[in-house]
């Protein structure tokens, strides 16, 4: 059952309480709402005696979604669950757009610019911005949850197989082909890539062998791009033929699909590990295999937060997941860097942004607007505000956008913090 996060009047995290108790605290005026998303209470008076249960925050990082779960080690109860949706793709698109703008500006030759070539240096541990964003999302939420919940242990799913053995984390890189990632790693990589199935007959759960798409006897290489996995029967039946001759031409295409998601996850997972290790609560790591085993053993559904709750050897024997409401936390970013809109040719055609704060509101804040009955737009609206310098703002509700609502009718519900929130049962 999902619990409500509670902090003391001095904002030290206390043991999360049940929803019934949270309601009681609010009706008795013993607590106030500290945050709407995720719902957190602040006690108004100092509690007399407090006991803190052994709470473990468990993380299952994914390329699109990261599962988070706080588990009470003593009772095996999942007391808080969340799914963090990343915006790696949006970051990539935004940077491509910025690069295009800058490139076009450079081509205009309006003044002398010394050439820039090979004069850039990347610091150690540099990550591509899309991965950096994933990493920052997770670190932000680990820090936030620690602020509202007395977490004493961490668990992190670290590896399925290790692309870090590659020098450059690029799966088609030279290091890979020259055999730095030998034997076991290649096998794990292939199993992952071909989803633990025989590429020919699609059977799973049987012993699988590494197989050459173009046989070595006919000039095929040992490169990973020429390798696939098949069951013993198919491997024997194929013999000296190529995959196409064996009637499986699609395998050639399959090998060309990059394993980008997995590479991204491995890189971010290790970066995450280095950030979480040594600072804060003790960190336990687990593998993807163990997570899956834990989940299947306990007969739990495949959800990101359930996977997170199953990470690592510390997973309680009886994991209680009933009645858990999962917070879907979507990274939205905060603002656009662009100062003024451009036309189709890339030239500025609107006035630069006048201000970013109006009446204390910023674009993206969640507000409740109560417009009096004598106004044309009378009504109550809940949604995200888009500020206008005139003071007459737009409110984006769930279904529509209402224009021309003055900020004096608005009341802040939740300050924009780079994420949007939803609850899923
Ligand atoms: Zn087969």
GROMACS .gro file of C-alpha atoms and ligand atoms in nm:
model
  426
    1UNK     CA    1   0.000   0.000   0.000
    2UNK     CA    2   0.132   0.342  -0.091
    3UNK     CA    3   0.226   0.560   0.203
    4UNK     CA    4   0.241   0.936   0.237
    5UNK     CA    5   0.579   1.098   0.288
    6UNK     CA    6   0.609   1.304   0.608
    7UNK     CA    7   0.867   1.553   0.731
    8UNK     CA    8   0.906   1.715   1.073
    9UNK     CA    9   0.862   2.091   1.131
   10UNK     CA   10   1.242   2.118   1.087
   11UNK     CA   11   1.204   1.926   0.762
   12UNK     CA   12   1.388   1.615   0.870
   13UNK     CA   13   1.229   1.312   0.704
   14UNK     CA   14   1.009   1.094   0.925
   15UNK     CA   15   0.863   0.747   0.875
   16UNK     CA   16   0.601   0.764   0.597
   17UNK     CA   17   0.245   0.722   0.725
   18UNK     CA   18  -0.061   0.547   0.584
   19UNK     CA   19  -0.313   0.741   0.381
   20UNK     CA   20  -0.572   0.711   0.657
   21UNK     CA   21  -0.333   0.864   0.906
   22UNK     CA   22  -0.243   1.139   0.659
   23UNK     CA   23  -0.613   1.228   0.628
   24UNK     CA   24  -0.647   1.228   1.008
   25UNK     CA   25  -0.341   1.451   1.049
   26UNK     CA   26  -0.482   1.697   0.796
   27UNK     CA   27  -0.834   1.710   0.944
   28UNK     CA   28  -0.692   1.748   1.296
   29UNK     CA   29  -0.474   2.037   1.167
   30UNK     CA   30  -0.163   1.857   1.285
   31UNK     CA   31  -0.001   1.864   0.945
   32UNK     CA   32  -0.001   2.072   0.630
   33UNK     CA   33   0.071   1.985   0.270
   34UNK     CA   34   0.438   2.047   0.193
   35UNK     CA   35   0.425   1.933  -0.166
   36UNK     CA   36   0.143   1.830  -0.392
   37UNK     CA   37   0.359   1.610  -0.619
   38UNK     CA   38   0.460   1.365  -0.483
   39UNK     CA   39   0.223   1.418  -0.193
   40UNK     CA   40   0.424   1.510   0.118
   41UNK     CA   41   0.308   1.633   0.456
   42UNK     CA   42   0.484   1.857   0.704
   43UNK     CA   43   0.396   1.815   1.070
   44UNK     CA   44   0.306   2.140   1.245
   45UNK     CA   45   0.427   2.025   1.586
   46UNK     CA   46   0.732   1.828   1.680
   47UNK     CA   47   0.641   1.457   1.718
   48UNK     CA   48   0.716   1.307   2.061
   49UNK     CA   49   0.881   0.977   1.978
   50UNK     CA   50   0.964   0.850   1.633
   51UNK     CA   51   1.082   0.516   1.509
   52UNK     CA   52   1.230   0.488   1.164
   53UNK     CA   53   1.173   0.162   0.972
   54UNK     CA   54   1.459   0.023   0.760
   55UNK     CA   55   1.378   0.179   0.424
   56UNK     CA   56   1.556   0.094   0.102
   57UNK     CA   57   1.531   0.294  -0.217
   58UNK     CA   58   1.559   0.064  -0.518
   59UNK     CA   59   1.638   0.184  -0.867
   60UNK     CA   60   1.597   0.007  -1.200
   61UNK     CA   61   1.743   0.244  -1.459
   62UNK     CA   62   1.605   0.219  -1.811
   63UNK     CA   63   1.670   0.416  -2.126
   64UNK     CA   64   1.319   0.559  -2.143
   65UNK     CA   65   1.180   0.488  -1.798
   66UNK     CA   66   1.350   0.436  -1.464
   67UNK     CA   67   1.164   0.246  -1.195
   68UNK     CA   68   1.186   0.366  -0.835
   69UNK     CA   69   1.055   0.189  -0.528
   70UNK     CA   70   1.094   0.242  -0.155
   71UNK     CA   71   1.069  -0.088   0.028
   72UNK     CA   72   1.033  -0.146   0.400
   73UNK     CA   73   1.292  -0.418   0.460
   74UNK     CA   74   1.127  -0.535   0.781
   75UNK     CA   75   0.773  -0.585   0.650
   76UNK     CA   76   0.850  -0.637   0.281
   77UNK     CA   77   0.602  -0.367   0.194
   78UNK     CA   78   0.647  -0.135  -0.103
   79UNK     CA   79   0.558   0.199   0.052
   80UNK     CA   80   0.624   0.431  -0.239
   81UNK     CA   81   0.663   0.367  -0.610
   82UNK     CA   82   0.745   0.586  -0.904
   83UNK     CA   83   0.828   0.566  -1.271
   84UNK     CA   84   1.057   0.832  -1.402
   85UNK     CA   85   1.018   0.902  -1.775
   86UNK     CA   86   1.329   1.047  -1.933
   87UNK     CA   87   1.362   1.297  -2.215
   88UNK     CA   88   1.680   1.176  -2.384
   89UNK     CA   89   1.528   1.200  -2.731
   90UNK     CA   90   1.406   1.556  -2.675
   91UNK     CA   91   1.752   1.660  -2.559
   92UNK     CA   92   1.902   1.517  -2.876
   93UNK     CA   93   1.649   1.699  -3.091
   94UNK     CA   94   1.701   2.029  -2.911
   95UNK     CA   95   2.076   2.006  -2.955
   96UNK     CA   96   2.042   1.920  -3.323
   97UNK     CA   97   1.825   2.227  -3.363
   98UNK     CA   98   2.074   2.446  -3.181
   99UNK     CA   99   2.358   2.308  -3.390
  100UNK     CA  100   2.166   2.387  -3.708
  101UNK     CA  101   2.096   2.744  -3.594
  102UNK     CA  102   2.460   2.804  -3.510
  103UNK     CA  103   2.581   2.648  -3.830
  104UNK     CA  104   2.355   2.865  -4.040
  105UNK     CA  105   2.467   3.172  -3.847
  106UNK     CA  106   2.832   3.088  -3.903
  107UNK     CA  107   2.772   3.054  -4.274
  108UNK     CA  108   2.649   3.412  -4.297
  109UNK     CA  109   2.999   3.562  -4.284
  110UNK     CA  110   2.890   3.882  -4.119
  111UNK     CA  111   3.217   3.925  -3.937
  112UNK     CA  112   3.549   3.752  -3.904
  113UNK     CA  113   3.554   3.440  -3.694
  114UNK     CA  114   3.871   3.248  -3.636
  115UNK     CA  115   3.826   2.892  -3.734
  116UNK     CA  116   3.740   2.640  -3.473
  117UNK     CA  117   3.895   2.308  -3.535
  118UNK     CA  118   4.022   2.040  -3.302
  119UNK     CA  119   4.041   2.286  -3.017
  120UNK     CA  120   3.781   2.126  -2.797
  121UNK     CA  121   3.855   1.913  -2.499
  122UNK     CA  122   3.613   1.690  -2.314
  123UNK     CA  123   3.651   1.644  -1.944
  124UNK     CA  124   3.694   1.297  -1.800
  125UNK     CA  125   3.366   1.122  -1.748
  126UNK     CA  126   3.194   1.330  -2.015
  127UNK     CA  127   2.859   1.190  -2.116
  128UNK     CA  128   2.648   1.286  -2.417
  129UNK     CA  129   2.385   1.539  -2.303
  130UNK     CA  130   2.099   1.297  -2.361
  131UNK     CA  131   2.260   1.049  -2.121
  132UNK     CA  132   2.360   1.325  -1.882
  133UNK     CA  133   1.993   1.420  -1.867
  134UNK     CA  134   1.893   1.063  -1.774
  135UNK     CA  135   2.160   1.054  -1.509
  136UNK     CA  136   2.060   1.391  -1.369
  137UNK     CA  137   1.694   1.287  -1.358
  138UNK     CA  138   1.771   0.985  -1.144
  139UNK     CA  139   2.016   1.168  -0.917
  140UNK     CA  140   1.762   1.447  -0.869
  141UNK     CA  141   1.498   1.200  -0.758
  142UNK     CA  142   1.730   1.006  -0.531
  143UNK     CA  143   1.819   1.335  -0.362
  144UNK     CA  144   1.458   1.451  -0.344
  145UNK     CA  145   1.332   1.126  -0.197
  146UNK     CA  146   1.608   1.134   0.062
  147UNK     CA  147   1.487   1.477   0.160
  148UNK     CA  148   1.134   1.355   0.235
  149UNK     CA  149   1.189   0.996   0.340
  150UNK     CA  150   1.443   0.847   0.585
  151UNK     CA  151   1.615   0.616   0.334
  152UNK     CA  152   1.894   0.416   0.492
  153UNK     CA  153   1.994   0.189   0.201
  154UNK     CA  154   2.010   0.199  -0.178
  155UNK     CA  155   1.986  -0.073  -0.441
  156UNK     CA  156   2.075  -0.027  -0.807
  157UNK     CA  157   2.044  -0.261  -1.102
  158UNK     CA  158   2.383  -0.222  -1.257
  159UNK     CA  159   2.438  -0.455  -1.552
  160UNK     CA  160   2.291  -0.696  -1.799
  161UNK     CA  161   2.619  -0.720  -1.979
  162UNK     CA  162   2.900  -0.474  -1.977
  163UNK     CA  163   2.944  -0.243  -2.274
  164UNK     CA  164   3.185  -0.042  -2.062
  165UNK     CA  165   3.445  -0.295  -2.166
  166UNK     CA  166   3.431  -0.113  -2.495
  167UNK     CA  167   3.657   0.185  -2.501
  168UNK     CA  168   3.394   0.408  -2.653
  169UNK     CA  169   3.062   0.250  -2.558
  170UNK     CA  170   2.977   0.236  -2.928
  171UNK     CA  171   2.871  -0.115  -3.000
  172UNK     CA  172   3.014  -0.114  -3.354
  173UNK     CA  173   3.341   0.040  -3.232
  174UNK     CA  174   3.687  -0.084  -3.320
  175UNK     CA  175   3.752  -0.216  -2.972
  176UNK     CA  176   3.452  -0.437  -3.001
  177UNK     CA  177   3.548  -0.588  -3.330
  178UNK     CA  178   3.904  -0.648  -3.224
  179UNK     CA  179   3.789  -0.875  -2.951
  180UNK     CA  180   3.821  -0.678  -2.627
  181UNK     CA  181   3.473  -0.792  -2.550
  182UNK     CA  182   3.543  -1.157  -2.583
  183UNK     CA  183   3.360  -1.481  -2.512
  184UNK     CA  184   3.112  -1.433  -2.235
  185UNK     CA  185   3.038  -1.071  -2.313
  186UNK     CA  186   2.972  -1.141  -2.680
  187UNK     CA  187   2.736  -1.417  -2.582
  188UNK     CA  188   2.551  -1.197  -2.334
  189UNK     CA  189   2.536  -0.922  -2.592
  190UNK     CA  190   2.392  -1.153  -2.856
  191UNK     CA  191   2.140  -1.303  -2.615
  192UNK     CA  192   2.029  -0.953  -2.525
  193UNK     CA  193   2.016  -0.836  -2.884
  194UNK     CA  194   1.818  -1.134  -3.014
  195UNK     CA  195   1.594  -1.145  -2.709
  196UNK     CA  196   1.712  -1.488  -2.589
  197UNK     CA  197   1.552  -1.663  -2.886
  198UNK     CA  198   1.676  -1.873  -3.173
  199UNK     CA  199   1.676  -1.632  -3.470
  200UNK     CA  200   1.559  -1.906  -3.707
  201UNK     CA  201   1.278  -2.088  -3.528
  202UNK     CA  202   1.210  -1.834  -3.252
  203UNK     CA  203   1.229  -2.090  -2.972
  204UNK     CA  204   1.339  -1.970  -2.631
  205UNK     CA  205   1.430  -2.146  -2.310
  206UNK     CA  206   1.664  -2.390  -2.488
  207UNK     CA  207   2.044  -2.389  -2.513
  208UNK     CA  208   2.150  -2.140  -2.780
  209UNK     CA  209   2.471  -2.138  -2.981
  210UNK     CA  210   2.666  -1.859  -3.144
  211UNK     CA  211   2.630  -1.883  -3.518
  212UNK     CA  212   2.787  -1.710  -3.818
  213UNK     CA  213   2.545  -1.545  -4.059
  214UNK     CA  214   2.794  -1.584  -4.344
  215UNK     CA  215   2.995  -1.897  -4.258
  216UNK     CA  216   3.369  -1.856  -4.193
  217UNK     CA  217   3.435  -2.117  -4.460
  218UNK     CA  218   3.286  -1.876  -4.711
  219UNK     CA  219   3.468  -1.564  -4.600
  220UNK     CA  220   3.244  -1.461  -4.311
  221UNK     CA  221   3.423  -1.280  -4.030
  222UNK     CA  222   3.415  -1.326  -3.653
  223UNK     CA  223   3.287  -0.973  -3.615
  224UNK     CA  224   2.990  -0.930  -3.390
  225UNK     CA  225   2.793  -0.795  -3.686
  226UNK     CA  226   2.827  -1.139  -3.846
  227UNK     CA  227   2.719  -1.328  -3.535
  228UNK     CA  228   2.380  -1.435  -3.417
  229UNK     CA  229   2.237  -1.702  -3.191
  230UNK     CA  230   2.049  -2.014  -3.291
  231UNK     CA  231   1.947  -2.342  -3.134
  232UNK     CA  232   2.156  -2.651  -3.196
  233UNK     CA  233   1.906  -2.801  -3.444
  234UNK     CA  234   1.887  -2.485  -3.660
  235UNK     CA  235   2.262  -2.439  -3.643
  236UNK     CA  236   2.318  -2.791  -3.773
  237UNK     CA  237   2.048  -2.762  -4.039
  238UNK     CA  238   2.191  -2.437  -4.172
  239UNK     CA  239   2.532  -2.596  -4.220
  240UNK     CA  240   2.746  -2.417  -4.477
  241UNK     CA  241   2.473  -2.187  -4.607
  242UNK     CA  242   2.432  -1.815  -4.539
  243UNK     CA  243   2.132  -1.700  -4.342
  244UNK     CA  244   1.968  -1.572  -4.662
  245UNK     CA  245   2.017  -1.905  -4.838
  246UNK     CA  246   1.877  -2.078  -4.530
  247UNK     CA  247   1.559  -1.874  -4.582
  248UNK     CA  248   1.610  -1.614  -4.310
  249UNK     CA  249   1.708  -1.301  -4.501
  250UNK     CA  250   1.564  -1.078  -4.228
  251UNK     CA  251   1.853  -1.170  -3.996
  252UNK     CA  252   2.080  -0.949  -4.207
  253UNK     CA  253   1.860  -0.652  -4.128
  254UNK     CA  254   1.833  -0.747  -3.761
  255UNK     CA  255   2.209  -0.729  -3.716
  256UNK     CA  256   2.211  -0.375  -3.851
  257UNK     CA  257   1.970  -0.251  -3.584
  258UNK     CA  258   2.195  -0.076  -3.332
  259UNK     CA  259   2.168  -0.175  -2.972
  260UNK     CA  260   2.155   0.190  -2.881
  261UNK     CA  261   1.914   0.168  -2.591
  262UNK     CA  262   2.118  -0.093  -2.410
  263UNK     CA  263   2.443   0.093  -2.467
  264UNK     CA  264   2.282   0.409  -2.330
  265UNK     CA  265   2.156   0.230  -2.023
  266UNK     CA  266   2.490   0.069  -1.944
  267UNK     CA  267   2.674   0.399  -1.966
  268UNK     CA  268   2.424   0.582  -1.747
  269UNK     CA  269   2.406   0.294  -1.500
  270UNK     CA  270   2.778   0.303  -1.440
  271UNK     CA  271   2.782   0.678  -1.413
  272UNK     CA  272   2.495   0.649  -1.167
  273UNK     CA  273   2.687   0.389  -0.972
  274UNK     CA  274   2.992   0.614  -0.945
  275UNK     CA  275   2.777   0.905  -0.828
  276UNK     CA  276   2.580   0.709  -0.569
  277UNK     CA  277   2.871   0.506  -0.441
  278UNK     CA  278   3.045   0.639  -0.136
  279UNK     CA  279   2.819   0.937  -0.073
  280UNK     CA  280   2.509   0.875   0.133
  281UNK     CA  281   2.352   0.542   0.223
  282UNK     CA  282   2.526   0.209   0.149
  283UNK     CA  283   2.471   0.099  -0.208
  284UNK     CA  284   2.388  -0.254  -0.317
  285UNK     CA  285   2.407  -0.354  -0.682
  286UNK     CA  286   2.224  -0.627  -0.865
  287UNK     CA  287   2.208  -0.761  -1.218
  288UNK     CA  288   1.918  -0.767  -1.460
  289UNK     CA  289   1.910  -1.144  -1.431
  290UNK     CA  290   1.853  -1.135  -1.058
  291UNK     CA  291   1.580  -0.874  -1.090
  292UNK     CA  292   1.395  -1.093  -1.335
  293UNK     CA  293   1.445  -1.402  -1.121
  294UNK     CA  294   1.320  -1.221  -0.810
  295UNK     CA  295   1.013  -1.099  -0.995
  296UNK     CA  296   0.923  -1.435  -1.150
  297UNK     CA  297   0.981  -1.620  -0.822
  298UNK     CA  298   0.730  -1.392  -0.651
  299UNK     CA  299   0.485  -1.404  -0.941
  300UNK     CA  300   0.475  -1.026  -0.986
  301UNK     CA  301   0.374  -0.836  -1.302
  302UNK     CA  302   0.631  -0.673  -1.529
  303UNK     CA  303   0.614  -0.306  -1.441
  304UNK     CA  304   0.902  -0.065  -1.404
  305UNK     CA  305   0.842   0.001  -1.037
  306UNK     CA  306   0.790  -0.370  -0.962
  307UNK     CA  307   1.121  -0.441  -1.133
  308UNK     CA  308   1.280  -0.173  -0.918
  309UNK     CA  309   1.137  -0.334  -0.605
  310UNK     CA  310   1.293  -0.665  -0.714
  311UNK     CA  311   1.647  -0.532  -0.766
  312UNK     CA  312   1.927  -0.697  -0.573
  313UNK     CA  313   1.985  -0.982  -0.332
  314UNK     CA  314   1.827  -0.790  -0.044
  315UNK     CA  315   1.472  -0.824  -0.189
  316UNK     CA  316   1.242  -0.946   0.092
  317UNK     CA  317   1.100  -1.298   0.059
  318UNK     CA  318   0.744  -1.166   0.063
  319UNK     CA  319   0.725  -0.846  -0.132
  320UNK     CA  320   0.391  -0.679  -0.062
  321UNK     CA  321   0.288  -0.474  -0.363
  322UNK     CA  322  -0.089  -0.467  -0.315
  323UNK     CA  323  -0.260  -0.127  -0.331
  324UNK     CA  324   0.051   0.057  -0.446
  325UNK     CA  325  -0.022   0.369  -0.647
  326UNK     CA  326   0.263   0.453  -0.880
  327UNK     CA  327   0.367   0.812  -0.949
  328UNK     CA  328   0.446   0.866  -1.314
  329UNK     CA  329   0.705   1.142  -1.316
  330UNK     CA  330   0.780   1.276  -1.662
  331UNK     CA  331   1.085   1.492  -1.718
  332UNK     CA  332   0.970   1.795  -1.912
  333UNK     CA  333   1.269   2.027  -1.888
  334UNK     CA  334   1.230   2.377  -1.755
  335UNK     CA  335   1.258   2.641  -2.020
  336UNK     CA  336   1.367   2.679  -2.377
  337UNK     CA  337   1.702   2.846  -2.426
  338UNK     CA  338   1.578   3.021  -2.736
  339UNK     CA  339   1.536   3.391  -2.664
  340UNK     CA  340   1.313   3.474  -2.959
  341UNK     CA  341   1.122   3.281  -3.218
  342UNK     CA  342   1.258   3.258  -3.568
  343UNK     CA  343   1.092   3.232  -3.907
  344UNK     CA  344   1.133   2.944  -4.147
  345UNK     CA  345   1.472   3.073  -4.264
  346UNK     CA  346   1.608   3.098  -3.913
  347UNK     CA  347   1.589   3.479  -3.878
  348UNK     CA  348   1.437   3.630  -3.564
  349UNK     CA  349   1.091   3.760  -3.647
  350UNK     CA  350   0.941   3.814  -3.304
  351UNK     CA  351   1.039   4.036  -3.017
  352UNK     CA  352   1.271   3.878  -2.762
  353UNK     CA  353   1.115   3.731  -2.451
  354UNK     CA  354   1.023   4.023  -2.224
  355UNK     CA  355   1.022   3.861  -1.882
  356UNK     CA  356   1.021   3.519  -1.729
  357UNK     CA  357   0.833   3.606  -1.410
  358UNK     CA  358   0.492   3.772  -1.387
  359UNK     CA  359   0.325   3.822  -1.049
  360UNK     CA  360   0.554   3.560  -0.900
  361UNK     CA  361   0.456   3.297  -1.157
  362UNK     CA  362   0.678   3.131  -1.412
  363UNK     CA  363   0.573   2.942  -1.719
  364UNK     CA  364   0.511   2.581  -1.619
  365UNK     CA  365   0.381   2.645  -1.266
  366UNK     CA  366   0.067   2.452  -1.183
  367UNK     CA  367  -0.200   2.702  -1.076
  368UNK     CA  368  -0.564   2.715  -0.983
  369UNK     CA  369  -0.741   3.016  -1.134
  370UNK     CA  370  -1.073   3.127  -0.989
  371UNK     CA  371  -1.223   3.382  -1.226
  372UNK     CA  372  -1.519   3.575  -1.075
  373UNK     CA  373  -1.867   3.542  -1.225
  374UNK     CA  374  -1.879   3.896  -1.368
  375UNK     CA  375  -1.594   3.813  -1.602
  376UNK     CA  376  -1.629   3.668  -1.951
  377UNK     CA  377  -1.405   3.372  -1.862
  378UNK     CA  378  -1.576   3.298  -1.531
  379UNK     CA  379  -1.493   2.961  -1.379
  380UNK     CA  380  -1.227   2.762  -1.198
  381UNK     CA  381  -0.934   2.626  -1.394
  382UNK     CA  382  -0.651   2.398  -1.288
  383UNK     CA  383  -0.354   2.378  -1.515
  384UNK     CA  384  -0.010   2.496  -1.614
  385UNK     CA  385   0.037   2.866  -1.663
  386UNK     CA  386   0.216   3.023  -1.959
  387UNK     CA  387   0.302   3.374  -1.851
  388UNK     CA  388   0.265   3.684  -2.064
  389UNK     CA  389   0.435   4.016  -1.989
  390UNK     CA  390   0.097   4.192  -1.998
  391UNK     CA  391  -0.016   3.989  -1.696
  392UNK     CA  392  -0.291   3.826  -1.896
  393UNK     CA  393  -0.170   3.467  -1.908
  394UNK     CA  394  -0.267   3.136  -2.067
  395UNK     CA  395  -0.366   2.832  -1.868
  396UNK     CA  396  -0.317   2.488  -2.017
  397UNK     CA  397  -0.571   2.256  -1.855
  398UNK     CA  398  -0.596   1.887  -1.921
  399UNK     CA  399  -0.821   1.935  -2.223
  400UNK     CA  400  -0.777   2.286  -2.353
  401UNK     CA  401  -0.591   2.616  -2.333
  402UNK     CA  402  -0.769   2.916  -2.184
  403UNK     CA  403  -0.624   3.247  -2.293
  404UNK     CA  404  -0.635   3.581  -2.119
  405UNK     CA  405  -0.654   3.483  -1.751
  406UNK     CA  406  -0.497   3.749  -1.535
  407UNK     CA  407  -0.241   3.629  -1.284
  408UNK     CA  408  -0.428   3.797  -0.996
  409UNK     CA  409  -0.693   3.522  -1.026
  410UNK     CA  410  -0.429   3.251  -0.998
  411UNK     CA  411  -0.307   3.063  -0.695
  412UNK     CA  412   0.001   2.844  -0.704
  413UNK     CA  413  -0.063   2.472  -0.657
  414UNK     CA  414   0.278   2.338  -0.748
  415UNK     CA  415   0.581   2.529  -0.869
  416UNK     CA  416   0.726   2.413  -1.199
  417UNK     CA  417   1.017   2.185  -1.114
  418UNK     CA  418   1.101   2.033  -1.450
  419UNK     CA  419   0.866   1.737  -1.413
  420UNK     CA  420   0.500   1.662  -1.468
  421UNK     CA  421   0.315   1.415  -1.250
  422UNK     CA  422   0.036   1.162  -1.274
  423UNK     CA  423  -0.081   0.881  -1.051
  424UNK     CA  424  -0.149   0.533  -1.187
  425UNK     CA  425  -0.324   0.263  -0.990
  426LIG    ZN1  426   1.611  -2.281  -3.389
   0.00000   0.00000   0.00000
